[in-house]
PDB file of C-alpha atoms in Angstrom:
ATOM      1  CA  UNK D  92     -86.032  14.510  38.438  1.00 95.00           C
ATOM      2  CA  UNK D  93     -86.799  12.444  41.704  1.00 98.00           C
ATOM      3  CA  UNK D  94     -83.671  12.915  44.081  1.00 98.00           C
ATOM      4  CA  UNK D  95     -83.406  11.421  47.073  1.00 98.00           C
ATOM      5  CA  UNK D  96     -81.006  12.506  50.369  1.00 98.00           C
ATOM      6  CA  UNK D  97     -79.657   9.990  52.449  1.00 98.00           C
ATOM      7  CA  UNK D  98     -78.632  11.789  56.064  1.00 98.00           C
ATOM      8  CA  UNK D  99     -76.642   9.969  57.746  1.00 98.00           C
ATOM      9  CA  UNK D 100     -75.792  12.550  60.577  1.00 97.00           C
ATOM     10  CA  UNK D 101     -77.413  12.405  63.983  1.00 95.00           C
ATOM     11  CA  UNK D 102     -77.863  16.417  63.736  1.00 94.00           C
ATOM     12  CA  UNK D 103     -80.519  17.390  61.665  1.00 94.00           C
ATOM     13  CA  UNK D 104     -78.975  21.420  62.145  1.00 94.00           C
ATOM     14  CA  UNK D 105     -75.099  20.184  61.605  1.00 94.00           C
ATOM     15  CA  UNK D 106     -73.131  21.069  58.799  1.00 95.00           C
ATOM     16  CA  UNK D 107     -73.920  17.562  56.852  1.00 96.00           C
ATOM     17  CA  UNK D 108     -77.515  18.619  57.418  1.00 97.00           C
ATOM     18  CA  UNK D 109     -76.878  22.099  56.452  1.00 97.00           C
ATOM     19  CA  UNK D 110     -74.954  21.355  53.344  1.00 97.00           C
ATOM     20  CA  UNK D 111     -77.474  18.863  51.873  1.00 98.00           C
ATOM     21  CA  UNK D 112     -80.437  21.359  52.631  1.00 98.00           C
ATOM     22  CA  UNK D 113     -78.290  23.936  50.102  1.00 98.00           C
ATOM     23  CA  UNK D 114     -78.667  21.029  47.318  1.00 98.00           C
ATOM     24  CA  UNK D 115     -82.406  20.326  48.441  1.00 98.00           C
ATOM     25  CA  UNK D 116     -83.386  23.938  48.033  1.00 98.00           C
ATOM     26  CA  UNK D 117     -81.332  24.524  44.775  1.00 98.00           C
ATOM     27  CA  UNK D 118     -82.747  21.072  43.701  1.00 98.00           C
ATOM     28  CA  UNK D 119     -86.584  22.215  44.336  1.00 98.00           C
ATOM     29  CA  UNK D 120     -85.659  25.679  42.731  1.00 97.00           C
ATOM     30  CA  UNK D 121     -85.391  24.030  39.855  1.00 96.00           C
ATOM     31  CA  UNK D 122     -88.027  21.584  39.944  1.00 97.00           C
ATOM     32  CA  UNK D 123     -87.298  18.628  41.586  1.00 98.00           C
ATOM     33  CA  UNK D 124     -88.804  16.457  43.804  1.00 98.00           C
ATOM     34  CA  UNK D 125     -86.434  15.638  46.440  1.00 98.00           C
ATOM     35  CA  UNK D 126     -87.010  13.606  49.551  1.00 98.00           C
ATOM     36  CA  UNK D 127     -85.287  13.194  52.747  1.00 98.00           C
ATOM     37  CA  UNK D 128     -84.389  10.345  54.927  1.00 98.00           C
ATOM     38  CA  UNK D 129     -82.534  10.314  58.356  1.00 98.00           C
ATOM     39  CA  UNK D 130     -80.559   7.544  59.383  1.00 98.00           C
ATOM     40  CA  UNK D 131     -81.157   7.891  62.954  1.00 97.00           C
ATOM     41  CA  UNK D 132     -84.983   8.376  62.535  1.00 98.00           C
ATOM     42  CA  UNK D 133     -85.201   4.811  61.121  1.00 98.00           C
ATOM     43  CA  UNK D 134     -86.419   1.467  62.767  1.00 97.00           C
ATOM     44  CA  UNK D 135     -83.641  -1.131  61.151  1.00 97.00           C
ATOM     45  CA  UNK D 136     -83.120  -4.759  62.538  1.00 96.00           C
ATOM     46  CA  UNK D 137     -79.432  -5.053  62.059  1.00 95.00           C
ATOM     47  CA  UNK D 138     -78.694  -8.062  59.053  1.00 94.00           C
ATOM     48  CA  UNK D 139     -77.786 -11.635  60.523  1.00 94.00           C
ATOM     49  CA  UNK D 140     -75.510 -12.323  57.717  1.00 92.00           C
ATOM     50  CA  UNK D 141     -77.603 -15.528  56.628  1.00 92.00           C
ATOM     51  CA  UNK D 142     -76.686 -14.718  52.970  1.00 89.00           C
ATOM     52  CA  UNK D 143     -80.642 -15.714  52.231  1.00 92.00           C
ATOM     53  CA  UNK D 144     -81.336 -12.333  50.590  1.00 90.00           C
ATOM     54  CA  UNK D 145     -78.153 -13.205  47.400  1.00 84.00           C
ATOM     55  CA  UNK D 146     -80.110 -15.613  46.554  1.00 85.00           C
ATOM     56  CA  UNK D 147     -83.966 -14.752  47.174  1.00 88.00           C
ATOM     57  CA  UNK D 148     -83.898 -11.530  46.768  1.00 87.00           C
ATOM     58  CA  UNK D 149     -85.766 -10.923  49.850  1.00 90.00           C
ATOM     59  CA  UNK D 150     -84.096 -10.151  53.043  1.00 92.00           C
ATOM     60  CA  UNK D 151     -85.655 -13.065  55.518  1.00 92.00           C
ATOM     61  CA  UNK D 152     -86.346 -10.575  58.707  1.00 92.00           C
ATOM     62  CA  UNK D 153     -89.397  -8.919  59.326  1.00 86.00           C
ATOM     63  CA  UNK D 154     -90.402  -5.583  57.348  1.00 90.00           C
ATOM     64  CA  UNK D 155     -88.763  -2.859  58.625  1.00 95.00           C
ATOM     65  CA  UNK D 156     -87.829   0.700  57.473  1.00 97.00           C
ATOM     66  CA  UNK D 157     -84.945  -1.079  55.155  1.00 97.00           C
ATOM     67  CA  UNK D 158     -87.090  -2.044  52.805  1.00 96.00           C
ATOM     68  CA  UNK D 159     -89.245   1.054  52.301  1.00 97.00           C
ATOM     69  CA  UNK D 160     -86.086   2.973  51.685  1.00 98.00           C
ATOM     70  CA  UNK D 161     -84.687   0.585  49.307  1.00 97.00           C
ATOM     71  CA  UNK D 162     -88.117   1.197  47.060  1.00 97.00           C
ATOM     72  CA  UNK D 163     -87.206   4.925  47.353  1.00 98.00           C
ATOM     73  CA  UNK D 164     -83.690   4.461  46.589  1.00 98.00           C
ATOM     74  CA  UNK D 165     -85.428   2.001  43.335  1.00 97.00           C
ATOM     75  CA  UNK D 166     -87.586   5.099  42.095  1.00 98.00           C
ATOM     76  CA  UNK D 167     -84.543   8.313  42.553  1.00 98.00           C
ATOM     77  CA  UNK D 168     -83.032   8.957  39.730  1.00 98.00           C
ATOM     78  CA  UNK D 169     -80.146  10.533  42.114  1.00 98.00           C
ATOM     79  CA  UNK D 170     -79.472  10.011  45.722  1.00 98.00           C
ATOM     80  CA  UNK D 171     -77.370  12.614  47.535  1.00 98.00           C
ATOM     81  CA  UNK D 172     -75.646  10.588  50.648  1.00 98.00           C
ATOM     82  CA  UNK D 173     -73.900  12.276  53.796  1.00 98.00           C
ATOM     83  CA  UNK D 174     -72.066  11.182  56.683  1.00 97.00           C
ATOM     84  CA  UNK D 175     -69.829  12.497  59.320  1.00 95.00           C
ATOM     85  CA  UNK D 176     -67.205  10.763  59.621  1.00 93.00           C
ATOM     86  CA  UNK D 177     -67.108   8.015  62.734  1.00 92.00           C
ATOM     87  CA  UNK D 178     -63.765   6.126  63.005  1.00 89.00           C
ATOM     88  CA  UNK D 179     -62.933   6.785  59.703  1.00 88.00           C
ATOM     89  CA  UNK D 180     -66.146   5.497  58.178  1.00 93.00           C
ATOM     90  CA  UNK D 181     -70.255   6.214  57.851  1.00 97.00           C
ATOM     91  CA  UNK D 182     -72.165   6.380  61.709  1.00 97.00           C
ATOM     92  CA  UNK D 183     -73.161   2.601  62.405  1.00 95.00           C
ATOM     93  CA  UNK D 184     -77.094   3.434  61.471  1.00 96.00           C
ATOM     94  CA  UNK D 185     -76.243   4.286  58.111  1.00 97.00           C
ATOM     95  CA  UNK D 186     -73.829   1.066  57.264  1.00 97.00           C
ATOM     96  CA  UNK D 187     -76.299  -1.156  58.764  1.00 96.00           C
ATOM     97  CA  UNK D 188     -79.098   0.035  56.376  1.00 97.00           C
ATOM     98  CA  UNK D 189     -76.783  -0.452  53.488  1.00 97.00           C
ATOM     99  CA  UNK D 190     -76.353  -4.385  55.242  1.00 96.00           C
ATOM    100  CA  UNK D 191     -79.985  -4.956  54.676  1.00 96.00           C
ATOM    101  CA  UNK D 192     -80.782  -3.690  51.227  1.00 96.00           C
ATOM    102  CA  UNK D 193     -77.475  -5.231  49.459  1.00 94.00           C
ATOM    103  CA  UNK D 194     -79.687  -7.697  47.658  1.00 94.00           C
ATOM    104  CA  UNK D 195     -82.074  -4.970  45.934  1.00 95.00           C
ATOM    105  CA  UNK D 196     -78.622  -2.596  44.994  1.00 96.00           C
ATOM    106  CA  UNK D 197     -76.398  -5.779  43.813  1.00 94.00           C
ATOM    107  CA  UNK D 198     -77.580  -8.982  42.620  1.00 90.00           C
ATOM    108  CA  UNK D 199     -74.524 -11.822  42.971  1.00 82.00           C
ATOM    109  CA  UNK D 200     -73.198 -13.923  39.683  1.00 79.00           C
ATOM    110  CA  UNK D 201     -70.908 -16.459  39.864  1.00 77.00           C
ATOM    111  CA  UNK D 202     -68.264 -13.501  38.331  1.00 80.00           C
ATOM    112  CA  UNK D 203     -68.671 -10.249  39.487  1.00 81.00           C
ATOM    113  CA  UNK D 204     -71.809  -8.564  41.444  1.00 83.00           C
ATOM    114  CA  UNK D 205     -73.883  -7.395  38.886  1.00 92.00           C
ATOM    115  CA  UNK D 206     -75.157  -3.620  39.791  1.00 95.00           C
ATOM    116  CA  UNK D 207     -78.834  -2.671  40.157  1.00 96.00           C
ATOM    117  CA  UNK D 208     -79.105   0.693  40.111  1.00 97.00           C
ATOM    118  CA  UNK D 209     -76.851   1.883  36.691  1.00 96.00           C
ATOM    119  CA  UNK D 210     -78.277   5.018  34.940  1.00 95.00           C
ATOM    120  CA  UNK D 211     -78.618   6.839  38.587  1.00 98.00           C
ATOM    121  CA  UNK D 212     -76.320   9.566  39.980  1.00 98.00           C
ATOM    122  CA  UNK D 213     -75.300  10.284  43.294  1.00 98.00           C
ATOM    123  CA  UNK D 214     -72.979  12.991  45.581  1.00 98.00           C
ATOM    124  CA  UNK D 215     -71.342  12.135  47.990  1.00 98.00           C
ATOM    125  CA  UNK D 216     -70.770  14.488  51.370  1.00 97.00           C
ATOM    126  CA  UNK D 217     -68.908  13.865  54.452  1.00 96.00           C
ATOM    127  CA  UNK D 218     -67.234  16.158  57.593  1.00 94.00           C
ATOM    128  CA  UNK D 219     -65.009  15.738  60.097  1.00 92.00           C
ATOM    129  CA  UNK D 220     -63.470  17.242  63.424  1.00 87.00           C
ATOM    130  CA  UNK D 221     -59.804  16.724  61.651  1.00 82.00           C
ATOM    131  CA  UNK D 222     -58.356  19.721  59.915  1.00 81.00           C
ATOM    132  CA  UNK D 223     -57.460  19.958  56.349  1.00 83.00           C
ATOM    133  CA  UNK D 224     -55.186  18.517  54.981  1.00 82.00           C
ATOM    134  CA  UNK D 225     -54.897  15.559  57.456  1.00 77.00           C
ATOM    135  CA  UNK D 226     -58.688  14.794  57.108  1.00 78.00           C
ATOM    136  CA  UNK D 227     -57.691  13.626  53.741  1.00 79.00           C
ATOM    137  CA  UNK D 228     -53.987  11.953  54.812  1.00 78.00           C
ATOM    138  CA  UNK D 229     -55.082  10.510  57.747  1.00 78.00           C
ATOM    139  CA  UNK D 230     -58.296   9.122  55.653  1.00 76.00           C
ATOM    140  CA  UNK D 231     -61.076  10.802  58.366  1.00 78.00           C
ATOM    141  CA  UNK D 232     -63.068  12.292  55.807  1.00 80.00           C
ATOM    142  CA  UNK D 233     -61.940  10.407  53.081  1.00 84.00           C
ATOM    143  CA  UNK D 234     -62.833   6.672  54.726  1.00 88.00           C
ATOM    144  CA  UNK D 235     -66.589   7.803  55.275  1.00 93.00           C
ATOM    145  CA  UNK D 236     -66.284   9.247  51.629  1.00 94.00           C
ATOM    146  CA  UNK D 237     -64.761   5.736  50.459  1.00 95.00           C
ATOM    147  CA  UNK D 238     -67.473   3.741  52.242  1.00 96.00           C
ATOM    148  CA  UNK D 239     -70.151   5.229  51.041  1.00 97.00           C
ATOM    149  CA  UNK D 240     -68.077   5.024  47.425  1.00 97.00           C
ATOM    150  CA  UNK D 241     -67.763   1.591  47.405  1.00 96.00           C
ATOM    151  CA  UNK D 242     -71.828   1.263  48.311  1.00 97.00           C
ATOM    152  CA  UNK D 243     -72.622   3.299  45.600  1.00 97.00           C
ATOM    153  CA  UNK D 244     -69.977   1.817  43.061  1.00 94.00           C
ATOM    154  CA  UNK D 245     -70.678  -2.048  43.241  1.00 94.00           C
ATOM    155  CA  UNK D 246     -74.701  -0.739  43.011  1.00 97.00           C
ATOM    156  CA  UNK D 247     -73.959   0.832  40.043  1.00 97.00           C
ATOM    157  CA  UNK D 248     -74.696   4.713  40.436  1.00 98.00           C
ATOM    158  CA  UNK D 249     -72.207   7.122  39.183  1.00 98.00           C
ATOM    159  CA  UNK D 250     -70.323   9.564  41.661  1.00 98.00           C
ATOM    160  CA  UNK D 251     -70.719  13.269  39.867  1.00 98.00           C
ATOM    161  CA  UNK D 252     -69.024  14.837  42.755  1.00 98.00           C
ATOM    162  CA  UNK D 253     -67.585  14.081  46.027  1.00 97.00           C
ATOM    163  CA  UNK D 254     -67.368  17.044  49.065  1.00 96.00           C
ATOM    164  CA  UNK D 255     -65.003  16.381  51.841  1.00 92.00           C
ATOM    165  CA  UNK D 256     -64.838  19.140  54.720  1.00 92.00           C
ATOM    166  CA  UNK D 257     -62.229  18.761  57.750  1.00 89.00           C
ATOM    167  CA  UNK D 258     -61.760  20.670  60.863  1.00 87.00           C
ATOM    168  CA  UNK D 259     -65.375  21.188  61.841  1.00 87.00           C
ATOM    169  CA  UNK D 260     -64.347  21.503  65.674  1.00 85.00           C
ATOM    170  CA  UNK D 261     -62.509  24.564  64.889  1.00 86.00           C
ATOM    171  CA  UNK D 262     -64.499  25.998  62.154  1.00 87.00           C
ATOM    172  CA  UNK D 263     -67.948  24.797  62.837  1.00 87.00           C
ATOM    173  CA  UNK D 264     -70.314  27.147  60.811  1.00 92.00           C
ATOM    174  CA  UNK D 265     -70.489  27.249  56.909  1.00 93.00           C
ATOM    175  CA  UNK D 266     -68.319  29.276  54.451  1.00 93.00           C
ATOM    176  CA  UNK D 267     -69.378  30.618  51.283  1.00 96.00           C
ATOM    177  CA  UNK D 268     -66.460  28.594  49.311  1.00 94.00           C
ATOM    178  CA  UNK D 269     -68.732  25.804  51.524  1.00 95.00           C
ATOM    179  CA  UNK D 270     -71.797  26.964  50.310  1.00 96.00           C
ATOM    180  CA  UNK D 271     -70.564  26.976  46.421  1.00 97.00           C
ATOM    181  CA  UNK D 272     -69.287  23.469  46.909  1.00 96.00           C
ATOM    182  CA  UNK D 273     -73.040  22.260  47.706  1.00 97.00           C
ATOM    183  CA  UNK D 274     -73.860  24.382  44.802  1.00 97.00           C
ATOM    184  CA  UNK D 275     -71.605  23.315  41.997  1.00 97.00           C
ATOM    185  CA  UNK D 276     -72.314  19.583  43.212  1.00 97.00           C
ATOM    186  CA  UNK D 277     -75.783  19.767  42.577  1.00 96.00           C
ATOM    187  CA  UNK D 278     -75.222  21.518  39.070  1.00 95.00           C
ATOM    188  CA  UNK D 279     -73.450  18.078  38.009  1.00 95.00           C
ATOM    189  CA  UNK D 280     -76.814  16.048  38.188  1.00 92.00           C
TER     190      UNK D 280
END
């Protein structure tokens, strides 16, 4: 299986970092190729919002990294995504990659968006400074889990699990029940 990771945390040793490394290593125990990609590490023009690319299928600036990691999001059979959570959504580097690859996850009907990328899986990750339970009320965790939902729901990939860990400020190392989260996640694909 070719799995890809989507890191969308500026801290290549945090816990979002840490918890998709558990599901890379358990992924290449098993065989897999997996593949990472940084958010932060990228080189992204942000999208103009000329609506060109619906309609083209080409996105009308320059090459940049966008559209080498929409050709490895087109070849993984799974992406694993994970974000801290910033304002209640994904870190601004990771949403504006998403804005310049819409047209090769979606393609726009007159109806409904038709999704690209059905028969691939994903899991979604995200953390946050709030503390359980309000990480969930107060939709921290939860928003950066629903944008990244929504990406991965009009492209067509189905969500096989979800992981959602609050109050990293006062616990900021991972647990084992942590640890067996990553690890039952990656079981589902």
């Amino acid at each position: 299986m070719n799995i890809l990771i989507i890191n969308g945390s500026p801290r290549k040793k945090g816990l979002i970092s840490q918890m998709l490394n558990i599901m890379r290593e358990e992924a290449e125990n098993r065989g897999d190729k997996v593949q990472t990609v940084y958010t932060n590490d990228l080189s992204i023009k942000p999208c103009i919002g000329c609506m060109t690319c619906r309609t083209k299928e080409k996105c009308v600036l320059g090459e940049d990294d966008s559209q080498r990691i929409l050709k490895m999001i087109q070849e993984a059979d799974t992406i694993m995504m994970g974000a801290p959570c910033y304002w209640g959504n994904i870190p601004g580097q990771m949403k504006l990659l998403f804005d310049r690859i819409v047209y090769g996850m979606m393609h726009d009907t007159p109806r409904f968006p038709e999704p690209l990328m059905k028969g691939k899986k994903c899991i979604l990750l995200s953390t946050c400074t709030t503390p359980w339970p309000w990480n969930i009320l107060f939709k921290q965790s939860r928003g950066a889990i629903r944008a990244m939902r929504g990406i991965c729901r009009y492209s067509g990939f189905k969500i096989v699990a979800t992981i959602e860990r609050g109050g990293t400020a006062m616990h900021p190392h991972l647990s084992e029940k942590d640890k067996q989260m990553c690890l039952k996640a990656i079981k589902r694909i």
